[in-house]
Coordinates of C-alpha atoms and ligand atoms in Angstrom, one line a residue:
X1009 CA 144.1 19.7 52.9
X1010 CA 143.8 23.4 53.2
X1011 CA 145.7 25.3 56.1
X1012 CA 143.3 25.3 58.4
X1013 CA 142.3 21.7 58.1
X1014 CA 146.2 21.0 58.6
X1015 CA 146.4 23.5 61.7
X1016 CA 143.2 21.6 63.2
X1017 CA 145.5 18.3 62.6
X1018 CA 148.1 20.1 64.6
X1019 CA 145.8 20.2 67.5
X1020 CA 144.4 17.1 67.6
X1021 CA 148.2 15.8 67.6
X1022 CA 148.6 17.7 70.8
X1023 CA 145.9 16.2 72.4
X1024 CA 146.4 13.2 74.9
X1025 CA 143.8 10.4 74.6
X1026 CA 140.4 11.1 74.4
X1027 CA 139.6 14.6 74.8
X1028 CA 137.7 17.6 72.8
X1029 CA 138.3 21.0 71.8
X1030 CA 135.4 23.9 71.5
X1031 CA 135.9 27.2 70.6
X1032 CA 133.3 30.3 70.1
X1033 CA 133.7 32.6 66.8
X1034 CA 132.2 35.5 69.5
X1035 CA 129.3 37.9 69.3
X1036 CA 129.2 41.4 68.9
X1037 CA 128.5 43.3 72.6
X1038 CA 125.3 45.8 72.5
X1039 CA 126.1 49.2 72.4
X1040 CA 123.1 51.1 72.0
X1041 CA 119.4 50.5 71.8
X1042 CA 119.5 48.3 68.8
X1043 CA 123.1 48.7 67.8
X1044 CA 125.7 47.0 68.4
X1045 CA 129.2 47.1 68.2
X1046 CA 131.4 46.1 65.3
X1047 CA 131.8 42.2 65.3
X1048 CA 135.6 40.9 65.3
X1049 CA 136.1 37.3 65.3
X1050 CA 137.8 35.0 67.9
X1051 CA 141.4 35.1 66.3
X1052 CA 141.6 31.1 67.7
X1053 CA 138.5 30.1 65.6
X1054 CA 139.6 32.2 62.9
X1055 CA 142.8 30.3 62.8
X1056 CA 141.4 27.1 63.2
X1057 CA 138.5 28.0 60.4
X1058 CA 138.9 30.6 58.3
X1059 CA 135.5 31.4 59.2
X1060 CA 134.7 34.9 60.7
X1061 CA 131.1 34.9 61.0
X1062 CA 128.8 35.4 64.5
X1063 CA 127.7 32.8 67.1
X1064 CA 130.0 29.9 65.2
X1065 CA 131.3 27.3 67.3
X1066 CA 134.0 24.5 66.7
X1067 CA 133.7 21.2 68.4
X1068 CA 136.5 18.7 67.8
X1069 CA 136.8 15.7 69.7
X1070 CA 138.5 12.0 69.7
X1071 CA 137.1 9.2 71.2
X1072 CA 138.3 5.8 71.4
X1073 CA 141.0 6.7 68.6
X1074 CA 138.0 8.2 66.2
X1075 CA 138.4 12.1 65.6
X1076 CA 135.5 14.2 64.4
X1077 CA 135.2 18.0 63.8
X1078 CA 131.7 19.5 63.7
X1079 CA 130.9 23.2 63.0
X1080 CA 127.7 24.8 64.4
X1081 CA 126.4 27.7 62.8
X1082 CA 123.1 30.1 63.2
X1083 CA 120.3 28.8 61.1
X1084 CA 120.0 30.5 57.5
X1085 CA 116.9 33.2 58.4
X1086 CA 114.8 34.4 55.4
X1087 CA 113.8 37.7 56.8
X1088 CA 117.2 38.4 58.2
X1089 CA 118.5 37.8 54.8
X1090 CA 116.0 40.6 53.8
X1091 CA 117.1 42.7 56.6
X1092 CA 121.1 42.6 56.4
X1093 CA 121.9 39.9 53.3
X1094 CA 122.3 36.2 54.2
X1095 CA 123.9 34.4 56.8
X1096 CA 126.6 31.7 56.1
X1097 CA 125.3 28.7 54.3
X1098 CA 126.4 24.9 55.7
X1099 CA 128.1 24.5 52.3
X1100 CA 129.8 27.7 52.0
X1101 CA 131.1 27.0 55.6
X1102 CA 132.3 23.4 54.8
X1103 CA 134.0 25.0 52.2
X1104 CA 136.4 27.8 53.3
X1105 CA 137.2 25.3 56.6
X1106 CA 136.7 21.9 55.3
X1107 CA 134.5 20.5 58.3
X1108 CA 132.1 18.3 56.6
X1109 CA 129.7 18.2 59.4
X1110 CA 128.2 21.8 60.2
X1111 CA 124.9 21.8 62.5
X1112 CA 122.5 23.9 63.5
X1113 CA 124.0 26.2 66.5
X1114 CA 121.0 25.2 68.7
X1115 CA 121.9 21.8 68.8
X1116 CA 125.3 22.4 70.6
X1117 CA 124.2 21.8 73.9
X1118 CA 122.3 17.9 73.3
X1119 CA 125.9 17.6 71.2
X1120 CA 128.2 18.1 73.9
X1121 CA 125.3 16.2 76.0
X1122 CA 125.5 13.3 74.6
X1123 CA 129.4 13.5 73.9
X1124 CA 130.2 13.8 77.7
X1125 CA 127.8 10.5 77.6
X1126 CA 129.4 8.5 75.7
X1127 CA 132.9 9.7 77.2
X1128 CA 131.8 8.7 80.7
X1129 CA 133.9 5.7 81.0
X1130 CA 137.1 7.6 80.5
X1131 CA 137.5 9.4 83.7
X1132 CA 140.5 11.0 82.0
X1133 CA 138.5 12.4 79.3
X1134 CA 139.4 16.7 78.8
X1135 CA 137.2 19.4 77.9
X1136 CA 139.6 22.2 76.4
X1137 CA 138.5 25.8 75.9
X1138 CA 140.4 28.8 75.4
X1139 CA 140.1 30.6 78.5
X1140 CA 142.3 33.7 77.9
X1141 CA 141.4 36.8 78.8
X1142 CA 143.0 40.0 78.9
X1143 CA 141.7 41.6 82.0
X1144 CA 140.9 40.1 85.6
X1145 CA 137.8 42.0 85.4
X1146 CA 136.9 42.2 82.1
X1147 CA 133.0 40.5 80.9
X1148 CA 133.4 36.7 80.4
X1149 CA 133.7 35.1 77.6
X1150 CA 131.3 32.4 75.4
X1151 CA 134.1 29.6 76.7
X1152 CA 134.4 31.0 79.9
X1153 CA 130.3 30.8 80.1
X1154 CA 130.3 27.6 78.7
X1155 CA 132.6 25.9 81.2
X1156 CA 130.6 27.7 84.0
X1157 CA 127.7 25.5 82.9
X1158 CA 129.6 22.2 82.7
X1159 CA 131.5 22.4 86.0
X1160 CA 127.5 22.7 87.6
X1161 CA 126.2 19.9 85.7
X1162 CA 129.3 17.5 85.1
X1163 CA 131.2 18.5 88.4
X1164 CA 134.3 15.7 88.0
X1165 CA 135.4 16.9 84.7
X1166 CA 138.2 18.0 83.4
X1167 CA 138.4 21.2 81.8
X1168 CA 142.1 22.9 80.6
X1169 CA 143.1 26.0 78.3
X1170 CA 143.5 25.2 74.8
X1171 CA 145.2 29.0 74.8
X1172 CA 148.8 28.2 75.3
X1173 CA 149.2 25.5 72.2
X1174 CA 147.5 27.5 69.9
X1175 CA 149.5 30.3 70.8
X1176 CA 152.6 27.8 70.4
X1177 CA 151.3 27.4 66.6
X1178 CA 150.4 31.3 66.1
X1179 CA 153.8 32.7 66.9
X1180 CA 155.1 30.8 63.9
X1181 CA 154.1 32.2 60.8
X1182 CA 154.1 30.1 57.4
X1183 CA 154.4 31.3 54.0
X1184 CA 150.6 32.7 53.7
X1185 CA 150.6 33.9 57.0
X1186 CA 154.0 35.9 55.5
X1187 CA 152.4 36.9 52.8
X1188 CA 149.2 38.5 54.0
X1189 CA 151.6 40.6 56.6
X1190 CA 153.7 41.6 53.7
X1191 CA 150.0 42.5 51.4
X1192 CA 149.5 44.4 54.4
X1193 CA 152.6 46.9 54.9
X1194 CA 152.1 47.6 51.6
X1195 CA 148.7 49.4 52.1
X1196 CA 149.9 50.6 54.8
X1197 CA 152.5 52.1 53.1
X1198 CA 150.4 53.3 50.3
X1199 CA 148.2 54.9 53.3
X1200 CA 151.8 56.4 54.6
X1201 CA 152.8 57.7 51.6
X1202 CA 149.2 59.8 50.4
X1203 CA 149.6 61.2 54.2
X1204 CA 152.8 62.3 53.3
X1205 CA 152.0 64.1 50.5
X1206 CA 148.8 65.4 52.4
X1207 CA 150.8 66.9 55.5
X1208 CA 150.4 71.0 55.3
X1209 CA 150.0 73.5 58.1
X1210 CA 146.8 74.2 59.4
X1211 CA 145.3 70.8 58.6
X1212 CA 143.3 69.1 61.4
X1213 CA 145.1 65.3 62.4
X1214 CA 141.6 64.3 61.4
X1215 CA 142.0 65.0 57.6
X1216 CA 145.4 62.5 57.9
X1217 CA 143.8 59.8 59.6
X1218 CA 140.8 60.3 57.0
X1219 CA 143.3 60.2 54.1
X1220 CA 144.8 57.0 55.3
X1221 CA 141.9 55.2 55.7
X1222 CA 140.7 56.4 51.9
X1223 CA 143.8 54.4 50.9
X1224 CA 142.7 51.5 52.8
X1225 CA 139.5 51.3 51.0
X1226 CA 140.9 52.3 48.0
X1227 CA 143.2 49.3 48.5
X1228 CA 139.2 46.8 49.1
X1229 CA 141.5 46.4 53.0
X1230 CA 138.3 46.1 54.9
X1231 CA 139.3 47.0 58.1
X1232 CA 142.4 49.0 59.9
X1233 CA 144.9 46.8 62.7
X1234 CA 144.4 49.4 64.9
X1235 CA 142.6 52.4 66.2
X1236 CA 144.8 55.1 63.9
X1237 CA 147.3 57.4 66.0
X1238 CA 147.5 60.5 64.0
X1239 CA 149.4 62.8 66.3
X1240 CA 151.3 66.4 65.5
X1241 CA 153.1 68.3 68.0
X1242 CA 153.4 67.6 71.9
X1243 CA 150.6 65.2 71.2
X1244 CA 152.8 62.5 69.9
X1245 CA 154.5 62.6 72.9
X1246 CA 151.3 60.7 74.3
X1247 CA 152.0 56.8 73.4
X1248 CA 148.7 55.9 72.9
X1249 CA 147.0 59.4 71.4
X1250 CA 143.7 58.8 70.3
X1251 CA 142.1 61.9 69.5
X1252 CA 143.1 62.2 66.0
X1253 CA 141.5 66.0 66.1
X1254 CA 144.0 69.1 66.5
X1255 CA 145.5 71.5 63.6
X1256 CA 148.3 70.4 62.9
X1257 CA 151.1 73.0 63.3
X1258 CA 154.2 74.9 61.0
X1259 CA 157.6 73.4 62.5
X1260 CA 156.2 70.5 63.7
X1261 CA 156.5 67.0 63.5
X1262 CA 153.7 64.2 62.8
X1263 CA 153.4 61.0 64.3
X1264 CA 151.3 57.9 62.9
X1265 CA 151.1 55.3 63.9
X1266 CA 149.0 52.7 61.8
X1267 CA 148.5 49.6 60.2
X1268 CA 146.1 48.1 57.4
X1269 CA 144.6 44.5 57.2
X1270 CA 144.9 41.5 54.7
X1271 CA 142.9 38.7 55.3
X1272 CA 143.4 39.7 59.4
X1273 CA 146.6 39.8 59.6
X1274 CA 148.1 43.1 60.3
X1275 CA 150.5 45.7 59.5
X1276 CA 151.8 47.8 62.5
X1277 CA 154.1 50.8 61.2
X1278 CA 155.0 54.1 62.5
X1279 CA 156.4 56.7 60.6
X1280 CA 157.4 60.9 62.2
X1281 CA 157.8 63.6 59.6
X1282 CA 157.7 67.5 59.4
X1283 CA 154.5 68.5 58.8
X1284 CA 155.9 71.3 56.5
X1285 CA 157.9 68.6 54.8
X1286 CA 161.5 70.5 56.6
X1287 CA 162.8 68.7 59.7
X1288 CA 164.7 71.3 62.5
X1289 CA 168.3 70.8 62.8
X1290 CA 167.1 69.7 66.6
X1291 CA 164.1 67.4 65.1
X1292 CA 166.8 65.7 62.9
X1293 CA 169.1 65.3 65.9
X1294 CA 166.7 63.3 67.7
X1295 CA 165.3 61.3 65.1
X1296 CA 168.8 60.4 63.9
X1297 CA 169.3 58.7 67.5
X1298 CA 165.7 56.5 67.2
X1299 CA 167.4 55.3 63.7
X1300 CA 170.1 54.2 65.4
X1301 CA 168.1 52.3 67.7
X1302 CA 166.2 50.8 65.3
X1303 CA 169.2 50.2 63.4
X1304 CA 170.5 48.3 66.5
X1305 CA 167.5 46.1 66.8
X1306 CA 167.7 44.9 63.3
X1307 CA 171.4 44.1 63.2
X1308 CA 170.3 42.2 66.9
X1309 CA 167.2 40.7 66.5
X1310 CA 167.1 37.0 65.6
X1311 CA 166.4 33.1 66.6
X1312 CA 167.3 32.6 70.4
X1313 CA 167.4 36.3 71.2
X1314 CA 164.7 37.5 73.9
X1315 CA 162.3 40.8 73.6
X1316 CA 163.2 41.9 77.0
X1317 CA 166.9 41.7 75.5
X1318 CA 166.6 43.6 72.4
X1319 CA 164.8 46.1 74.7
X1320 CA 167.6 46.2 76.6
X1321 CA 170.0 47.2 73.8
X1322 CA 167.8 50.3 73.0
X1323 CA 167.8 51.1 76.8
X1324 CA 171.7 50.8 77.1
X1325 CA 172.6 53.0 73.9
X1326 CA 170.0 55.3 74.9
X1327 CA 171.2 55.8 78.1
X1328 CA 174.6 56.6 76.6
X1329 CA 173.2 58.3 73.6
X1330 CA 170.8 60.7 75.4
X1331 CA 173.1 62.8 77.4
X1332 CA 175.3 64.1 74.4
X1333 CA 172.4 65.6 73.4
X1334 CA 170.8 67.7 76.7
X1335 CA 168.7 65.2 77.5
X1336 CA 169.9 63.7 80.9
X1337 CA 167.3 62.6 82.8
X1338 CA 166.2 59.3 83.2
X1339 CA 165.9 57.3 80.1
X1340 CA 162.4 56.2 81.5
X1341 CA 161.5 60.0 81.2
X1342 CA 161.9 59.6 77.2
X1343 CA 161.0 56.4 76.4
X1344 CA 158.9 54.1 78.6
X1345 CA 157.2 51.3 76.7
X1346 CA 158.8 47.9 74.8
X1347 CA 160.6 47.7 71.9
X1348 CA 159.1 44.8 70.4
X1349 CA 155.7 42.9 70.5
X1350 CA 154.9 40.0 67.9
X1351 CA 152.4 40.6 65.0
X1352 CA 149.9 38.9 63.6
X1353 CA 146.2 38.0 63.4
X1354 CA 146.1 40.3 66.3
X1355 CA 148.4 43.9 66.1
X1356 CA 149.7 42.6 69.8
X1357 CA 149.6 39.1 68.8
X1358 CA 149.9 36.5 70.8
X1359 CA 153.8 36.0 72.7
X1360 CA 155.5 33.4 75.1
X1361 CA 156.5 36.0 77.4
X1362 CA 159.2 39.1 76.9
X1363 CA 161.5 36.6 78.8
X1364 CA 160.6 33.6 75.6
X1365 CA 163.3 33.1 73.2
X1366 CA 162.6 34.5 69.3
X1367 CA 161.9 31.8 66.9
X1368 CA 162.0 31.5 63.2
X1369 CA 159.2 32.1 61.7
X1370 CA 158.2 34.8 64.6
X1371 CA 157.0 38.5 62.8
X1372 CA 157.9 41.3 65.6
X1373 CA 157.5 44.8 65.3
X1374 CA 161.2 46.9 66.6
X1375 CA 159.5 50.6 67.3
X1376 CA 161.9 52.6 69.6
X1377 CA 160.7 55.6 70.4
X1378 CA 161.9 59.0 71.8
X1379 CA 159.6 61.7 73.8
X1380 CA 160.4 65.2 74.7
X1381 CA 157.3 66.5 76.1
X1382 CA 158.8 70.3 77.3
X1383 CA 160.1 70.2 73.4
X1384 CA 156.9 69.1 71.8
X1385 CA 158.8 66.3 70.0
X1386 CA 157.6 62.9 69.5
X1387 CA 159.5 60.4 67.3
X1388 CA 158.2 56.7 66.6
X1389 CA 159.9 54.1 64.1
X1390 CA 158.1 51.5 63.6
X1391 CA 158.8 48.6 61.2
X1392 CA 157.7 44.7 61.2
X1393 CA 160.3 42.4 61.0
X1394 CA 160.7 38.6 60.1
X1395 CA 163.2 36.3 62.2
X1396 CA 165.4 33.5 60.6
X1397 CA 167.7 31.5 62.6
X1398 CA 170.7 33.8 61.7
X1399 CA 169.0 37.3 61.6
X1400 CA 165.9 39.2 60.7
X1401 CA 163.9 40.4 57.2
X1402 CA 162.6 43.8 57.5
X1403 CA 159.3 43.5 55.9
X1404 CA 158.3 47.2 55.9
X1405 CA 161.9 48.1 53.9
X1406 CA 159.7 50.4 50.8
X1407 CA 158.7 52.3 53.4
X1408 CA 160.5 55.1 53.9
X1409 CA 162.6 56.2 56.7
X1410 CA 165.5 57.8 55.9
X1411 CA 165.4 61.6 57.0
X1412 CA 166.3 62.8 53.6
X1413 CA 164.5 60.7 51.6
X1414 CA 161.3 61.5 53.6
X1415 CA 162.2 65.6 52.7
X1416 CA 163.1 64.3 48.7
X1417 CA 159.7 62.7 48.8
X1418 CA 157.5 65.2 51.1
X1419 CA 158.8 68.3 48.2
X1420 CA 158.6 66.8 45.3
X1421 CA 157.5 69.0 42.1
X1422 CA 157.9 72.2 44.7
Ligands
LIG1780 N1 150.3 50.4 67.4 C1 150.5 49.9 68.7 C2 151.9 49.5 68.8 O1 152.7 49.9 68.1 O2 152.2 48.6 69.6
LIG1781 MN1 152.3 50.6 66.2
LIG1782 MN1 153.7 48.0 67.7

């Protein structure tokens, strides 16, 4: 039984009674005329499939103590095939999921048809769909579509979120799920290291975004985390930068923030170095202080312990810290976002909360951060770490951090 058979077990084994599952793989949105954006996969029917193709959809259901699984895919199309190469065959698809019985998409409807049929004498019978979504406002989802239709036409049934127990099963990571994270940091760190030795005065950010994701496909990694921040100067005072597309300066620093792919799951490293390969006694200064805060989250971070609380500890030495070195406004004023988010199919993977307890088996990211905006100094750390029950594995430890090791390694041969 492969993994994702097993995880599909796990479901069924939260289920009560007779009840079915259904999840969409997605669709790319239109963007243009005939274009349309890139397709990502529905991270849930990835996990439950290892299938990441268009228009997919998993039905899994028990009735009267019988479970079934059926996958329904797009029809294989001869001229699309000619167009843009072949879609999934039923056999390829039975093969990387292990769902013997794959149908023709089309056929979903008279399926779940005839399914609520033959469920109509068990008033308890539950529809489950993942109905997350990110934003009140944001387009609905297949599953939200889906359920629209079934609350006209079957108005007494019961329809709940499938969301929070697959989330339950995501935030622990097993060995393969480990190991593609690791495969991952250390493209990322071969991506890291090429920008390192790329940084020079008077190069555009563009170039070290550019060089990073040569690496990537260098490294056959299909497809980045996360939009690239490639940010120099004042401009990685700006959490989020996205514009990747000033000259980067003499005497500054350079902030990326990045992360390569293995099999989806995803690296989520940053890394702040002088772009002249020299850090200012006043750049070292502050850098030194998001090491220690770092440092403090590693020593900290474990089974039992809360996000919000590791937070916390960066806050409090900050807010000590800060001070001895001119900087005494508001902590807030420097660094305002989390210190922590978990990792995993999705770079902001799925989480129980900031106020849920850390488990074994969670991978979290611990990125403090420092930003001096009237100084032009931006400093990120970012590293992905593993919990155990007694402390925490920092995966990302060959990639280097240490102030002098970064100058050793940015001068070599000059
Ligand atoms: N790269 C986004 C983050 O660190 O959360
Ligand atoms: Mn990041
Ligand atoms: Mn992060």
């Amino acid at each position: 039984m492969n993994q994702y058979s097993k995880r599909r077990h796990s479901v069924f084994d939260s289920l009560q009674g007779n009840a079915a599952v259904i999840l969409f793989s997605g669709k790319a949105p239109m963007r243009s005329a005939d274009e349309a954006y890139d397709f990502s996969v529905d991270r849930n029917f990835y996990y439950l499939t290892g299938l990441d193709k268009e228009d997919m959809v998993l039905l899994m259901y028990r009735l009267d103590g019988t479970e079934h699984e059926t996958l329904f895919i797009p029809p294989y199309d001869e001229t699309m095939a000619r167009w843009v190469g072949g879609r999934m065959l039923a056999e390829e698809a039975t093969n990387i999921s292990e769902i013997k019985s794959v149908e023709d998409r089309g056929d979903l409807d008279d399926s779940i048809a005839s399914l609520l049929n033959r469920s109509r004498k068990d008033p308890a019978f539950t529809m489950y769909f993942d109905f997350w979504h990110y934003e009140k406002d944001q387009p609905l989802t297949a599953a939200h579509n889906y359920a629209a239709g079934l609350r006209v036409n079957y108005p007494g049934l019961n329809l709940k979120d499938i969301y929070p127990t697959l989330t339950g099963m995501r935030l622990i990571k097993d060995e393969y799920e480990i190991s593609c994270i690791r495969k991952a940091i250390h493209t990322t760190n071969l991506g890291i290291m090429q920008m390192m030795r790329t940084a020079k005065p008077g190069i555009n950010e563009m170039t070290m975004e550019g060089v990073f994701n040569f690496v990537l496909a260098q490294s056959l990694c299909k497809r980045n985390a996360f939009h690239t921040i490639a940010a120099s100067g004042e401009r990685a005072t700006i959490l989020h930068y996205q514009d990747n597309d000033q000259i980067m300066n003499d005497g500054e620093l350079f902030l990326c923030d990045l992360g390569a792919t293995n099999d989806y799951y995803c690296a989520d490293i940053s890394r702040t170095f002088p772009i002249n390969g020299v850090f200012t006694p006043r750049q070292r200064e502050i850098y030194e202080i998001v090491l220690k805060a770092q440092k403090i989250v590693e020593d900290n971070a474990k089974a039992g312990v809360k996000l919000k609380e590791l937070n916390q500890l960066v806050v409090d030495f900050y807010k000590e810290e800060l001070p001895k070195h001119g900087l005494d406004k508001d902590v807030t004023e420097y660094y305002f976002h989390s210190v922590s988010h978990h990792l995993g199919l999705d770079t902001h993977d799925v989480d129980g909360g900031l106020g849920s307890m850390l488990q074994a088996g969670n991978v979290i990211t611990n990125e403090p951060g420092l930003y001096i905006a009237d100084e032009g100094i931006g400093i990120r750390i970012e590293d992905d770490l593993l919990i155990y029950e007694s402390g925490c594995e920092v995966l990302s430890h060959e990639i280097i951090k240490d102030p002098d090791d970064i100058e050793r390694y940015m001068n070599k041969g000059q």
